[in-house]
Short mmCIF file of N, CA and C in Angstrom, two decimals:
data_model
loop_
_atom_site.label_atom_id
_atom_site.label_comp_id
_atom_site.label_asym_id
_atom_site.label_seq_id
_atom_site.Cartn_x
_atom_site.Cartn_y
_atom_site.Cartn_z
N ALA Q 1372 76.80 93.20 69.05
CA ALA Q 1372 76.27 94.37 68.39
C ALA Q 1372 74.75 94.35 68.36
N ALA Q 1373 74.13 93.31 68.92
CA ALA Q 1373 72.68 93.19 68.88
C ALA Q 1373 72.00 94.25 69.74
N ASN Q 1374 72.65 94.72 70.80
CA ASN Q 1374 72.04 95.71 71.68
C ASN Q 1374 72.47 97.12 71.35
N LYS Q 1375 72.99 97.35 70.17
CA LYS Q 1375 73.43 98.68 69.78
C LYS Q 1375 72.63 99.17 68.59
N THR Q 1376 72.53 100.50 68.50
CA THR Q 1376 71.85 101.14 67.39
C THR Q 1376 72.90 101.77 66.50
N SER Q 1377 72.82 101.60 65.19
CA SER Q 1377 73.78 102.20 64.27
C SER Q 1377 73.24 103.50 63.70
N PHE Q 1378 74.11 104.50 63.64
CA PHE Q 1378 73.77 105.79 63.05
C PHE Q 1378 74.70 106.01 61.86
N MET Q 1379 74.15 106.45 60.73
CA MET Q 1379 74.98 106.77 59.56
C MET Q 1379 74.82 108.25 59.28
N GLU Q 1380 75.92 108.88 59.13
CA GLU Q 1380 75.93 110.30 58.77
C GLU Q 1380 76.89 110.47 57.61
N VAL Q 1381 76.52 111.27 56.67
CA VAL Q 1381 77.40 111.56 55.55
C VAL Q 1381 77.98 112.94 55.79
N CYS Q 1382 79.32 113.02 55.82
CA CYS Q 1382 79.99 114.28 56.06
C CYS Q 1382 79.99 115.12 54.81
N ARG Q 1383 80.39 116.36 54.98
CA ARG Q 1383 80.36 117.29 53.84
C ARG Q 1383 81.09 116.68 52.65
N SER Q 1384 80.58 116.98 51.49
CA SER Q 1384 81.12 116.34 50.29
C SER Q 1384 82.44 116.97 49.86
N THR Q 1385 83.34 116.12 49.46
CA THR Q 1385 84.62 116.52 48.87
C THR Q 1385 84.86 115.55 47.73
N ALA Q 1386 86.07 115.55 47.24
CA ALA Q 1386 86.40 114.62 46.15
C ALA Q 1386 86.23 113.18 46.59
N ALA Q 1387 86.39 112.93 47.88
CA ALA Q 1387 86.25 111.56 48.39
C ALA Q 1387 85.29 111.56 49.58
N PRO Q 1388 83.97 111.57 49.33
CA PRO Q 1388 83.04 111.60 50.44
C PRO Q 1388 83.18 110.35 51.32
N ALA Q 1389 82.85 110.52 52.59
CA ALA Q 1389 82.99 109.41 53.53
C ALA Q 1389 81.70 109.22 54.29
N THR Q 1390 81.43 108.00 54.68
CA THR Q 1390 80.30 107.68 55.52
C THR Q 1390 80.85 107.14 56.83
N PHE Q 1391 80.32 107.65 57.93
CA PHE Q 1391 80.77 107.21 59.24
C PHE Q 1391 79.64 106.43 59.89
N ILE Q 1392 79.98 105.33 60.51
CA ILE Q 1392 78.99 104.54 61.23
C ILE Q 1392 79.39 104.58 62.70
N PHE Q 1393 78.48 105.07 63.53
CA PHE Q 1393 78.73 105.15 64.96
C PHE Q 1393 77.81 104.17 65.65
N GLU Q 1394 78.36 103.34 66.51
CA GLU Q 1394 77.55 102.42 67.27
C GLU Q 1394 77.39 102.97 68.67
N MET Q 1395 76.14 103.14 69.10
CA MET Q 1395 75.87 103.72 70.39
C MET Q 1395 74.81 102.86 71.09
N PRO Q 1396 74.92 102.70 72.41
CA PRO Q 1396 73.85 102.01 73.12
C PRO Q 1396 72.54 102.77 72.93
N PRO Q 1397 71.40 102.10 73.00
CA PRO Q 1397 70.11 102.76 72.77
C PRO Q 1397 69.89 103.99 73.65
N THR Q 1398 70.36 103.99 74.89
CA THR Q 1398 70.17 105.16 75.76
C THR Q 1398 70.91 106.37 75.20
N ASN Q 1399 72.08 106.15 74.59
CA ASN Q 1399 72.81 107.26 73.98
C ASN Q 1399 72.12 107.73 72.70
N ALA Q 1400 71.36 106.85 72.06
CA ALA Q 1400 70.62 107.25 70.88
C ALA Q 1400 69.59 108.31 71.25
N ASN Q 1401 68.94 108.14 72.39
CA ASN Q 1401 67.99 109.14 72.84
C ASN Q 1401 68.69 110.47 73.12
N ALA Q 1402 69.85 110.42 73.72
CA ALA Q 1402 70.61 111.63 73.99
C ALA Q 1402 71.03 112.31 72.69
N ALA Q 1403 71.39 111.52 71.69
CA ALA Q 1403 71.77 112.08 70.39
C ALA Q 1403 70.58 112.77 69.74
N MET Q 1404 69.40 112.20 69.87
CA MET Q 1404 68.21 112.84 69.30
C MET Q 1404 67.91 114.16 70.01
N MET Q 1405 68.07 114.21 71.34
CA MET Q 1405 67.86 115.45 72.07
C MET Q 1405 68.91 116.49 71.66
N ALA Q 1406 70.14 116.05 71.44
CA ALA Q 1406 71.19 116.96 71.01
C ALA Q 1406 70.86 117.54 69.65
N TYR Q 1407 70.28 116.73 68.78
CA TYR Q 1407 69.91 117.20 67.45
C TYR Q 1407 68.92 118.36 67.53
N GLN Q 1408 68.04 118.34 68.53
CA GLN Q 1408 67.05 119.40 68.68
C GLN Q 1408 67.70 120.74 68.98
N THR Q 1409 68.92 120.74 69.54
CA THR Q 1409 69.60 121.99 69.87
C THR Q 1409 70.69 122.31 68.85
N PHE Q 1410 70.57 121.75 67.64
CA PHE Q 1410 71.60 121.87 66.62
C PHE Q 1410 72.02 123.31 66.35
N ASN Q 1411 71.06 124.23 66.27
CA ASN Q 1411 71.38 125.61 65.93
C ASN Q 1411 71.45 126.53 67.15
N GLU Q 1412 71.49 125.95 68.32
CA GLU Q 1412 71.53 126.76 69.53
C GLU Q 1412 72.81 127.58 69.60
N LYS Q 1413 72.67 128.84 69.92
CA LYS Q 1413 73.82 129.73 70.09
C LYS Q 1413 74.09 129.90 71.57
N PRO Q 1414 75.34 130.11 71.96
CA PRO Q 1414 75.63 130.25 73.39
C PRO Q 1414 75.03 131.53 73.94
N ALA Q 1415 74.49 131.42 75.13
CA ALA Q 1415 73.95 132.60 75.81
C ALA Q 1415 75.11 133.40 76.38
N ALA Q 1416 74.82 134.62 76.81
CA ALA Q 1416 75.85 135.46 77.42
C ALA Q 1416 76.47 134.72 78.59
N GLY Q 1417 77.78 134.75 78.67
CA GLY Q 1417 78.48 134.08 79.75
C GLY Q 1417 78.76 132.61 79.51
N GLN Q 1418 78.24 132.04 78.40
CA GLN Q 1418 78.47 130.64 78.07
C GLN Q 1418 79.75 130.52 77.25
N PRO Q 1419 80.33 129.32 77.17
CA PRO Q 1419 81.53 129.14 76.36
C PRO Q 1419 81.25 129.49 74.90
N PRO Q 1420 82.26 129.98 74.17
CA PRO Q 1420 82.06 130.34 72.78
C PRO Q 1420 81.80 129.12 71.91
N MET Q 1421 81.33 129.37 70.70
CA MET Q 1421 81.11 128.30 69.74
C MET Q 1421 82.44 127.62 69.45
N SER Q 1422 82.39 126.39 69.03
CA SER Q 1422 83.59 125.60 68.82
C SER Q 1422 84.55 126.25 67.84
N SER Q 1423 84.05 126.82 66.74
CA SER Q 1423 84.95 127.40 65.76
C SER Q 1423 85.73 128.57 66.35
N GLU Q 1424 85.12 129.33 67.26
CA GLU Q 1424 85.83 130.42 67.92
C GLU Q 1424 86.95 129.87 68.79
N VAL Q 1425 86.69 128.75 69.43
CA VAL Q 1425 87.71 128.15 70.29
C VAL Q 1425 88.83 127.58 69.44
N THR Q 1426 88.50 126.89 68.35
CA THR Q 1426 89.56 126.34 67.52
C THR Q 1426 90.35 127.45 66.85
N ASP Q 1427 89.72 128.59 66.59
CA ASP Q 1427 90.48 129.75 66.10
C ASP Q 1427 91.48 130.19 67.15
N GLY Q 1428 91.08 130.13 68.41
CA GLY Q 1428 91.99 130.48 69.50
C GLY Q 1428 93.15 129.50 69.60
N ILE Q 1429 92.87 128.24 69.39
CA ILE Q 1429 93.94 127.23 69.42
C ILE Q 1429 94.87 127.44 68.24
N ALA Q 1430 94.32 127.76 67.07
CA ALA Q 1430 95.16 128.04 65.90
C ALA Q 1430 96.08 129.22 66.20
N ALA Q 1431 95.55 130.25 66.85
CA ALA Q 1431 96.37 131.41 67.21
C ALA Q 1431 97.44 131.03 68.23
N GLN Q 1432 97.10 130.16 69.17
CA GLN Q 1432 98.08 129.69 70.16
C GLN Q 1432 99.19 128.91 69.48
N LEU Q 1433 98.83 128.01 68.56
CA LEU Q 1433 99.85 127.23 67.86
C LEU Q 1433 100.75 128.14 67.02
N ALA Q 1434 100.14 129.10 66.33
CA ALA Q 1434 100.93 130.05 65.55
C ALA Q 1434 101.83 130.87 66.46
N GLY Q 1435 101.33 131.21 67.65
CA GLY Q 1435 102.13 131.95 68.62
C GLY Q 1435 103.33 131.16 69.08
N LEU Q 1436 103.15 129.86 69.29
CA LEU Q 1436 104.29 129.02 69.68
C LEU Q 1436 105.36 129.05 68.61
N ALA Q 1437 104.93 128.94 67.35
CA ALA Q 1437 105.88 128.96 66.25
C ALA Q 1437 106.57 130.31 66.17
N ALA Q 1438 105.81 131.39 66.32
CA ALA Q 1438 106.37 132.74 66.22
C ALA Q 1438 107.36 133.03 67.35
N GLN Q 1439 107.16 132.40 68.50
CA GLN Q 1439 108.05 132.61 69.64
C GLN Q 1439 109.29 131.73 69.60
N GLY Q 1440 109.44 130.97 68.54
CA GLY Q 1440 110.64 130.18 68.36
C GLY Q 1440 110.61 128.80 68.97
N HIS Q 1441 109.42 128.32 69.35
CA HIS Q 1441 109.33 126.95 69.87
C HIS Q 1441 109.63 125.97 68.75
N SER Q 1442 110.12 124.83 69.12
CA SER Q 1442 110.50 123.81 68.14
C SER Q 1442 109.26 123.18 67.52
N PRO Q 1443 109.43 122.62 66.32
CA PRO Q 1443 108.31 121.88 65.72
C PRO Q 1443 107.86 120.71 66.61
N GLU Q 1444 108.79 120.14 67.36
CA GLU Q 1444 108.44 119.05 68.27
C GLU Q 1444 107.45 119.52 69.33
N ASN Q 1445 107.67 120.74 69.88
CA ASN Q 1445 106.73 121.28 70.87
C ASN Q 1445 105.36 121.53 70.27
N VAL Q 1446 105.34 122.04 69.05
CA VAL Q 1446 104.07 122.27 68.37
C VAL Q 1446 103.37 120.93 68.14
N ALA Q 1447 104.12 119.93 67.67
CA ALA Q 1447 103.54 118.60 67.44
C ALA Q 1447 103.01 118.01 68.75
N LYS Q 1448 103.74 118.18 69.85
CA LYS Q 1448 103.28 117.67 71.15
C LYS Q 1448 101.98 118.34 71.57
N THR Q 1449 101.84 119.64 71.29
CA THR Q 1449 100.62 120.35 71.64
C THR Q 1449 99.44 119.83 70.83
N VAL Q 1450 99.65 119.61 69.53
CA VAL Q 1450 98.59 119.05 68.69
C VAL Q 1450 98.22 117.65 69.17
N MET Q 1451 99.22 116.82 69.46
CA MET Q 1451 98.96 115.45 69.91
C MET Q 1451 98.25 115.45 71.26
N SER Q 1452 98.64 116.34 72.15
CA SER Q 1452 97.98 116.44 73.45
C SER Q 1452 96.51 116.79 73.28
N THR Q 1453 96.22 117.69 72.36
CA THR Q 1453 94.83 118.07 72.09
C THR Q 1453 94.06 116.88 71.52
N LEU Q 1454 94.67 116.16 70.58
CA LEU Q 1454 94.00 115.00 70.00
C LEU Q 1454 93.77 113.90 71.04
N ARG Q 1455 94.72 113.72 71.93
CA ARG Q 1455 94.54 112.73 73.01
C ARG Q 1455 93.42 113.15 73.95
N GLY Q 1456 93.31 114.45 74.22
CA GLY Q 1456 92.21 114.95 75.04
C GLY Q 1456 90.87 114.70 74.37
N ILE Q 1457 90.82 114.93 73.07
CA ILE Q 1457 89.60 114.65 72.30
C ILE Q 1457 89.27 113.17 72.39
N GLN Q 1458 90.29 112.34 72.28
CA GLN Q 1458 90.10 110.89 72.37
C GLN Q 1458 89.50 110.51 73.73
N GLN Q 1459 90.01 111.08 74.80
CA GLN Q 1459 89.50 110.76 76.14
C GLN Q 1459 88.04 111.17 76.31
N GLU Q 1460 87.67 112.30 75.73
CA GLU Q 1460 86.30 112.78 75.88
C GLU Q 1460 85.32 112.05 74.98
N LEU Q 1461 85.72 111.75 73.75
CA LEU Q 1461 84.77 111.22 72.78
C LEU Q 1461 84.72 109.70 72.70
N ALA Q 1462 85.81 109.01 72.98
CA ALA Q 1462 85.82 107.55 72.84
C ALA Q 1462 84.70 106.87 73.64
N PRO Q 1463 84.43 107.30 74.88
CA PRO Q 1463 83.33 106.64 75.61
C PRO Q 1463 81.95 106.88 74.97
N ILE Q 1464 81.84 107.92 74.17
CA ILE Q 1464 80.55 108.27 73.59
C ILE Q 1464 80.37 107.69 72.19
N ILE Q 1465 81.35 107.89 71.32
CA ILE Q 1465 81.22 107.42 69.94
C ILE Q 1465 82.05 106.18 69.66
N GLY Q 1466 82.83 105.74 70.63
CA GLY Q 1466 83.65 104.55 70.46
C GLY Q 1466 84.94 104.83 69.71
N GLN Q 1467 85.88 103.90 69.82
CA GLN Q 1467 87.17 104.05 69.14
C GLN Q 1467 86.99 104.07 67.62
N ARG Q 1468 86.05 103.28 67.14
CA ARG Q 1468 85.81 103.22 65.69
C ARG Q 1468 85.31 104.58 65.17
N GLY Q 1469 84.36 105.16 65.85
CA GLY Q 1469 83.85 106.47 65.44
C GLY Q 1469 84.92 107.54 65.53
N LEU Q 1470 85.72 107.49 66.59
CA LEU Q 1470 86.80 108.45 66.77
C LEU Q 1470 87.84 108.30 65.67
N ALA Q 1471 88.21 107.06 65.38
CA ALA Q 1471 89.20 106.81 64.32
C ALA Q 1471 88.67 107.28 62.96
N ALA Q 1472 87.38 107.07 62.71
CA ALA Q 1472 86.79 107.51 61.44
C ALA Q 1472 86.83 109.04 61.32
N LEU Q 1473 86.50 109.73 62.40
CA LEU Q 1473 86.54 111.20 62.38
C LEU Q 1473 87.98 111.70 62.19
N TYR Q 1474 88.91 111.07 62.87
CA TYR Q 1474 90.32 111.47 62.73
C TYR Q 1474 90.81 111.25 61.30
N LYS Q 1475 90.53 110.07 60.75
CA LYS Q 1475 90.99 109.76 59.39
C LYS Q 1475 90.36 110.70 58.37
N ARG Q 1476 89.09 111.02 58.55
CA ARG Q 1476 88.43 111.94 57.63
C ARG Q 1476 89.02 113.35 57.78
N SER Q 1477 89.28 113.78 59.00
CA SER Q 1477 89.88 115.10 59.24
C SER Q 1477 91.26 115.17 58.62
N LEU Q 1478 92.02 114.12 58.76
CA LEU Q 1478 93.35 114.06 58.15
C LEU Q 1478 93.25 114.16 56.63
N HIS Q 1479 92.30 113.44 56.07
CA HIS Q 1479 92.09 113.49 54.62
C HIS Q 1479 91.74 114.92 54.17
N LEU Q 1480 90.86 115.58 54.89
CA LEU Q 1480 90.47 116.94 54.53
C LEU Q 1480 91.62 117.92 54.69
N ALA Q 1481 92.42 117.77 55.74
CA ALA Q 1481 93.57 118.66 55.96
C ALA Q 1481 94.63 118.47 54.89
N LYS Q 1482 94.72 117.27 54.32
CA LYS Q 1482 95.70 117.00 53.25
C LYS Q 1482 95.42 117.83 52.00
N ALA Q 1483 94.21 118.30 51.83
CA ALA Q 1483 93.90 119.15 50.67
C ALA Q 1483 94.72 120.44 50.72
N GLU Q 1484 94.99 120.91 51.93
CA GLU Q 1484 95.78 122.13 52.10
C GLU Q 1484 97.24 121.82 52.38
N PHE Q 1485 97.49 120.72 53.06
CA PHE Q 1485 98.85 120.33 53.46
C PHE Q 1485 99.12 118.92 52.93
N ALA Q 1486 99.49 118.86 51.66
CA ALA Q 1486 99.65 117.57 50.98
C ALA Q 1486 100.69 116.67 51.63
N TRP Q 1487 101.59 117.24 52.40
CA TRP Q 1487 102.66 116.48 53.04
C TRP Q 1487 102.20 115.74 54.30
N LEU Q 1488 100.97 115.97 54.74
CA LEU Q 1488 100.47 115.23 55.90
C LEU Q 1488 100.41 113.75 55.56
N PRO Q 1489 100.58 112.89 56.57
CA PRO Q 1489 100.61 111.44 56.27
C PRO Q 1489 99.23 110.90 55.92
N GLU Q 1490 99.25 109.83 55.16
CA GLU Q 1490 98.02 109.07 54.92
C GLU Q 1490 97.75 108.25 56.17
N SER Q 1491 96.51 107.97 56.42
CA SER Q 1491 96.18 107.08 57.52
C SER Q 1491 96.25 105.66 56.99
N HIS Q 1492 97.32 104.97 57.32
CA HIS Q 1492 97.55 103.62 56.78
C HIS Q 1492 97.02 102.51 57.67
N SER Q 1493 96.46 102.88 58.79
CA SER Q 1493 95.98 101.86 59.72
C SER Q 1493 94.89 101.02 59.05
N SER Q 1494 95.07 99.72 59.10
CA SER Q 1494 94.07 98.84 58.51
C SER Q 1494 92.89 98.62 59.46
N SER Q 1495 93.09 98.94 60.72
CA SER Q 1495 92.04 98.77 61.71
C SER Q 1495 91.22 100.04 61.84
N LEU Q 1496 89.90 99.89 61.80
CA LEU Q 1496 89.03 101.04 62.01
C LEU Q 1496 88.99 101.44 63.48
N ASP Q 1497 89.45 100.56 64.36
CA ASP Q 1497 89.40 100.84 65.79
C ASP Q 1497 90.64 101.54 66.31
N GLU Q 1498 91.61 101.77 65.46
CA GLU Q 1498 92.89 102.29 65.91
C GLU Q 1498 93.03 103.77 65.60
N LEU Q 1499 93.47 104.53 66.59
CA LEU Q 1499 93.78 105.95 66.39
C LEU Q 1499 95.29 106.08 66.53
N ASP Q 1500 95.98 105.96 65.41
CA ASP Q 1500 97.44 105.98 65.39
C ASP Q 1500 97.93 107.40 65.07
N LEU Q 1501 98.42 108.09 66.08
CA LEU Q 1501 98.86 109.47 65.92
C LEU Q 1501 100.36 109.59 65.66
N MET Q 1502 101.10 108.51 65.75
CA MET Q 1502 102.55 108.58 65.58
C MET Q 1502 102.98 109.08 64.20
N PRO Q 1503 102.37 108.63 63.11
CA PRO Q 1503 102.80 109.18 61.81
C PRO Q 1503 102.59 110.70 61.74
N LEU Q 1504 101.51 111.20 62.30
CA LEU Q 1504 101.26 112.64 62.29
C LEU Q 1504 102.29 113.36 63.15
N THR Q 1505 102.58 112.82 64.32
CA THR Q 1505 103.58 113.43 65.20
C THR Q 1505 104.93 113.52 64.51
N THR Q 1506 105.33 112.45 63.88
CA THR Q 1506 106.61 112.39 63.18
C THR Q 1506 106.68 113.42 62.06
N VAL Q 1507 105.64 113.49 61.25
CA VAL Q 1507 105.64 114.42 60.12
C VAL Q 1507 105.63 115.87 60.60
N LEU Q 1508 104.82 116.18 61.60
CA LEU Q 1508 104.77 117.55 62.11
C LEU Q 1508 106.12 117.98 62.68
N ALA Q 1509 106.78 117.07 63.38
CA ALA Q 1509 108.06 117.38 64.01
C ALA Q 1509 109.17 117.63 62.98
N LYS Q 1510 109.00 117.11 61.77
CA LYS Q 1510 110.02 117.28 60.73
C LYS Q 1510 109.82 118.55 59.90
N ARG Q 1511 108.71 119.23 60.07
CA ARG Q 1511 108.43 120.46 59.34
C ARG Q 1511 108.88 121.66 60.16
N SER Q 1512 108.76 122.84 59.61
CA SER Q 1512 109.05 124.04 60.41
C SER Q 1512 107.94 124.18 61.45
N ALA Q 1513 108.22 124.92 62.50
CA ALA Q 1513 107.22 125.13 63.54
C ALA Q 1513 105.98 125.81 62.97
N ALA Q 1514 106.17 126.76 62.06
CA ALA Q 1514 105.03 127.46 61.46
C ALA Q 1514 104.17 126.50 60.63
N GLU Q 1515 104.81 125.64 59.85
CA GLU Q 1515 104.07 124.66 59.05
C GLU Q 1515 103.33 123.66 59.95
N ALA Q 1516 104.01 123.20 61.00
CA ALA Q 1516 103.39 122.26 61.93
C ALA Q 1516 102.18 122.89 62.61
N ALA Q 1517 102.31 124.17 62.99
CA ALA Q 1517 101.21 124.88 63.65
C ALA Q 1517 100.03 125.03 62.70
N ALA Q 1518 100.29 125.43 61.46
CA ALA Q 1518 99.21 125.63 60.50
C ALA Q 1518 98.51 124.31 60.17
N ALA Q 1519 99.27 123.25 59.96
CA ALA Q 1519 98.67 121.95 59.64
C ALA Q 1519 97.90 121.39 60.84
N GLY Q 1520 98.48 121.53 62.03
CA GLY Q 1520 97.79 121.06 63.23
C GLY Q 1520 96.49 121.80 63.46
N ALA Q 1521 96.52 123.11 63.25
CA ALA Q 1521 95.31 123.92 63.41
C ALA Q 1521 94.25 123.51 62.39
N ARG Q 1522 94.66 123.28 61.14
CA ARG Q 1522 93.71 122.86 60.10
C ARG Q 1522 93.07 121.52 60.46
N LEU Q 1523 93.89 120.58 60.92
CA LEU Q 1523 93.39 119.26 61.30
C LEU Q 1523 92.37 119.37 62.43
N LEU Q 1524 92.70 120.15 63.46
CA LEU Q 1524 91.78 120.31 64.59
C LEU Q 1524 90.49 121.02 64.17
N GLN Q 1525 90.61 122.00 63.29
CA GLN Q 1525 89.41 122.70 62.80
C GLN Q 1525 88.54 121.76 61.98
N ASP Q 1526 89.17 120.95 61.11
CA ASP Q 1526 88.40 120.00 60.32
C ASP Q 1526 87.71 118.97 61.21
N PHE Q 1527 88.40 118.51 62.25
CA PHE Q 1527 87.81 117.56 63.18
C PHE Q 1527 86.59 118.20 63.85
N ASP Q 1528 86.77 119.41 64.34
CA ASP Q 1528 85.68 120.12 65.00
C ASP Q 1528 84.51 120.34 64.04
N ASP Q 1529 84.80 120.75 62.82
CA ASP Q 1529 83.74 120.97 61.82
C ASP Q 1529 82.95 119.69 61.54
N LEU Q 1530 83.65 118.57 61.42
CA LEU Q 1530 82.97 117.30 61.18
C LEU Q 1530 82.08 116.93 62.37
N LEU Q 1531 82.60 117.12 63.57
CA LEU Q 1531 81.81 116.79 64.75
C LEU Q 1531 80.58 117.69 64.85
N VAL Q 1532 80.74 118.97 64.54
CA VAL Q 1532 79.59 119.88 64.53
C VAL Q 1532 78.57 119.42 63.50
N THR Q 1533 79.03 118.98 62.33
CA THR Q 1533 78.13 118.49 61.30
C THR Q 1533 77.32 117.29 61.79
N LEU Q 1534 77.96 116.44 62.57
CA LEU Q 1534 77.31 115.21 63.03
C LEU Q 1534 76.40 115.42 64.23
N ILE Q 1535 76.83 116.21 65.21
CA ILE Q 1535 76.07 116.30 66.46
C ILE Q 1535 75.63 117.71 66.82
N GLY Q 1536 76.04 118.70 66.03
CA GLY Q 1536 75.61 120.06 66.29
C GLY Q 1536 76.62 120.85 67.12
N PRO Q 1537 76.55 122.16 67.03
CA PRO Q 1537 77.53 123.00 67.73
C PRO Q 1537 77.38 122.98 69.25
N SER Q 1538 76.15 122.91 69.74
CA SER Q 1538 75.94 122.95 71.18
C SER Q 1538 76.56 121.73 71.87
N LEU Q 1539 76.26 120.54 71.36
CA LEU Q 1539 76.79 119.33 71.97
C LEU Q 1539 78.30 119.24 71.78
N THR Q 1540 78.78 119.65 70.61
CA THR Q 1540 80.23 119.67 70.38
C THR Q 1540 80.90 120.56 71.40
N ARG Q 1541 80.34 121.74 71.60
CA ARG Q 1541 80.89 122.69 72.56
C ARG Q 1541 80.94 122.09 73.96
N ARG Q 1542 79.85 121.42 74.35
CA ARG Q 1542 79.81 120.83 75.69
C ARG Q 1542 80.80 119.67 75.84
N LEU Q 1543 80.90 118.83 74.80
CA LEU Q 1543 81.77 117.66 74.90
C LEU Q 1543 83.25 118.02 74.90
N LEU Q 1544 83.61 119.03 74.11
CA LEU Q 1544 85.03 119.35 73.93
C LEU Q 1544 85.50 120.57 74.73
N ARG Q 1545 84.63 121.14 75.53
CA ARG Q 1545 85.00 122.35 76.28
C ARG Q 1545 86.27 122.13 77.11
N SER Q 1546 86.33 121.05 77.87
CA SER Q 1546 87.50 120.82 78.72
C SER Q 1546 88.76 120.57 77.89
N VAL Q 1547 88.60 119.95 76.73
CA VAL Q 1547 89.75 119.70 75.86
C VAL Q 1547 90.33 121.03 75.38
N TRP Q 1548 89.46 121.92 74.91
CA TRP Q 1548 89.94 123.20 74.40
C TRP Q 1548 90.57 124.03 75.52
N ILE Q 1549 89.96 124.02 76.70
CA ILE Q 1549 90.54 124.77 77.83
C ILE Q 1549 91.90 124.22 78.19
N ASN Q 1550 92.00 122.89 78.28
CA ASN Q 1550 93.29 122.27 78.62
C ASN Q 1550 94.34 122.54 77.54
N SER Q 1551 93.93 122.52 76.28
CA SER Q 1551 94.86 122.77 75.20
C SER Q 1551 95.39 124.20 75.25
N LEU Q 1552 94.49 125.14 75.50
CA LEU Q 1552 94.91 126.54 75.60
C LEU Q 1552 95.82 126.73 76.81
N SER Q 1553 95.52 126.05 77.91
CA SER Q 1553 96.34 126.15 79.12
C SER Q 1553 97.73 125.57 78.87
N ALA Q 1554 97.77 124.43 78.19
CA ALA Q 1554 99.07 123.79 77.89
C ALA Q 1554 99.91 124.67 76.98
N SER Q 1555 99.25 125.29 75.99
CA SER Q 1555 99.98 126.19 75.09
C SER Q 1555 100.50 127.40 75.85
N SER Q 1556 99.71 127.90 76.78
CA SER Q 1556 100.15 129.04 77.59
C SER Q 1556 101.33 128.66 78.46
N ALA Q 1557 101.34 127.44 78.97
CA ALA Q 1557 102.46 126.98 79.79
C ALA Q 1557 103.73 126.91 78.94
N LEU Q 1558 103.62 126.46 77.70
CA LEU Q 1558 104.78 126.43 76.81
C LEU Q 1558 105.26 127.84 76.51
N ASP Q 1559 104.33 128.81 76.41
CA ASP Q 1559 104.71 130.20 76.15
C ASP Q 1559 105.63 130.73 77.24
N ASN Q 1560 105.42 130.26 78.46
CA ASN Q 1560 106.19 130.78 79.59
C ASN Q 1560 107.54 130.09 79.76
N MET Q 1561 107.85 129.12 78.92
CA MET Q 1561 109.12 128.39 79.04
C MET Q 1561 110.25 129.18 78.43
#
């Protein structure tokens, strides 16, 4: 850890505020500082929409799956697929520890609205264990699974925007959101 720089960010306050520590190589620290300069940047015409607009689209897709009679298992698989995509994009940048911290915090925030969501019981900060979430979502109605999954993804996106800004969040997760919407559309056609 001697060649790494630590960043501390405090996420929005709730009943249980959290502090996240991200370890990044020094070259990524410079990139993070440049990203901070574009924190309030809005997309130009023809650019991808802001992250919240995209997550609203994913929420609508998940609700659509439920409304079309898809099983809660399909909705849970779509949420898990999206989270795995986020993991693939972000783990090389913020590390497994940072990713796990964001996931656990997002889960905690989503529990305020969906108390039946699982607690993150993983003792390891490096572990992103999605199985308890998958199991719980699959046992609920498709509509409940869609609403909880959408809330979790929105909270995750909101936390990431708080930490790195909307522009960088949009750039990092663009392919994840596109793939998630495409996967949901493929399920619609089944």
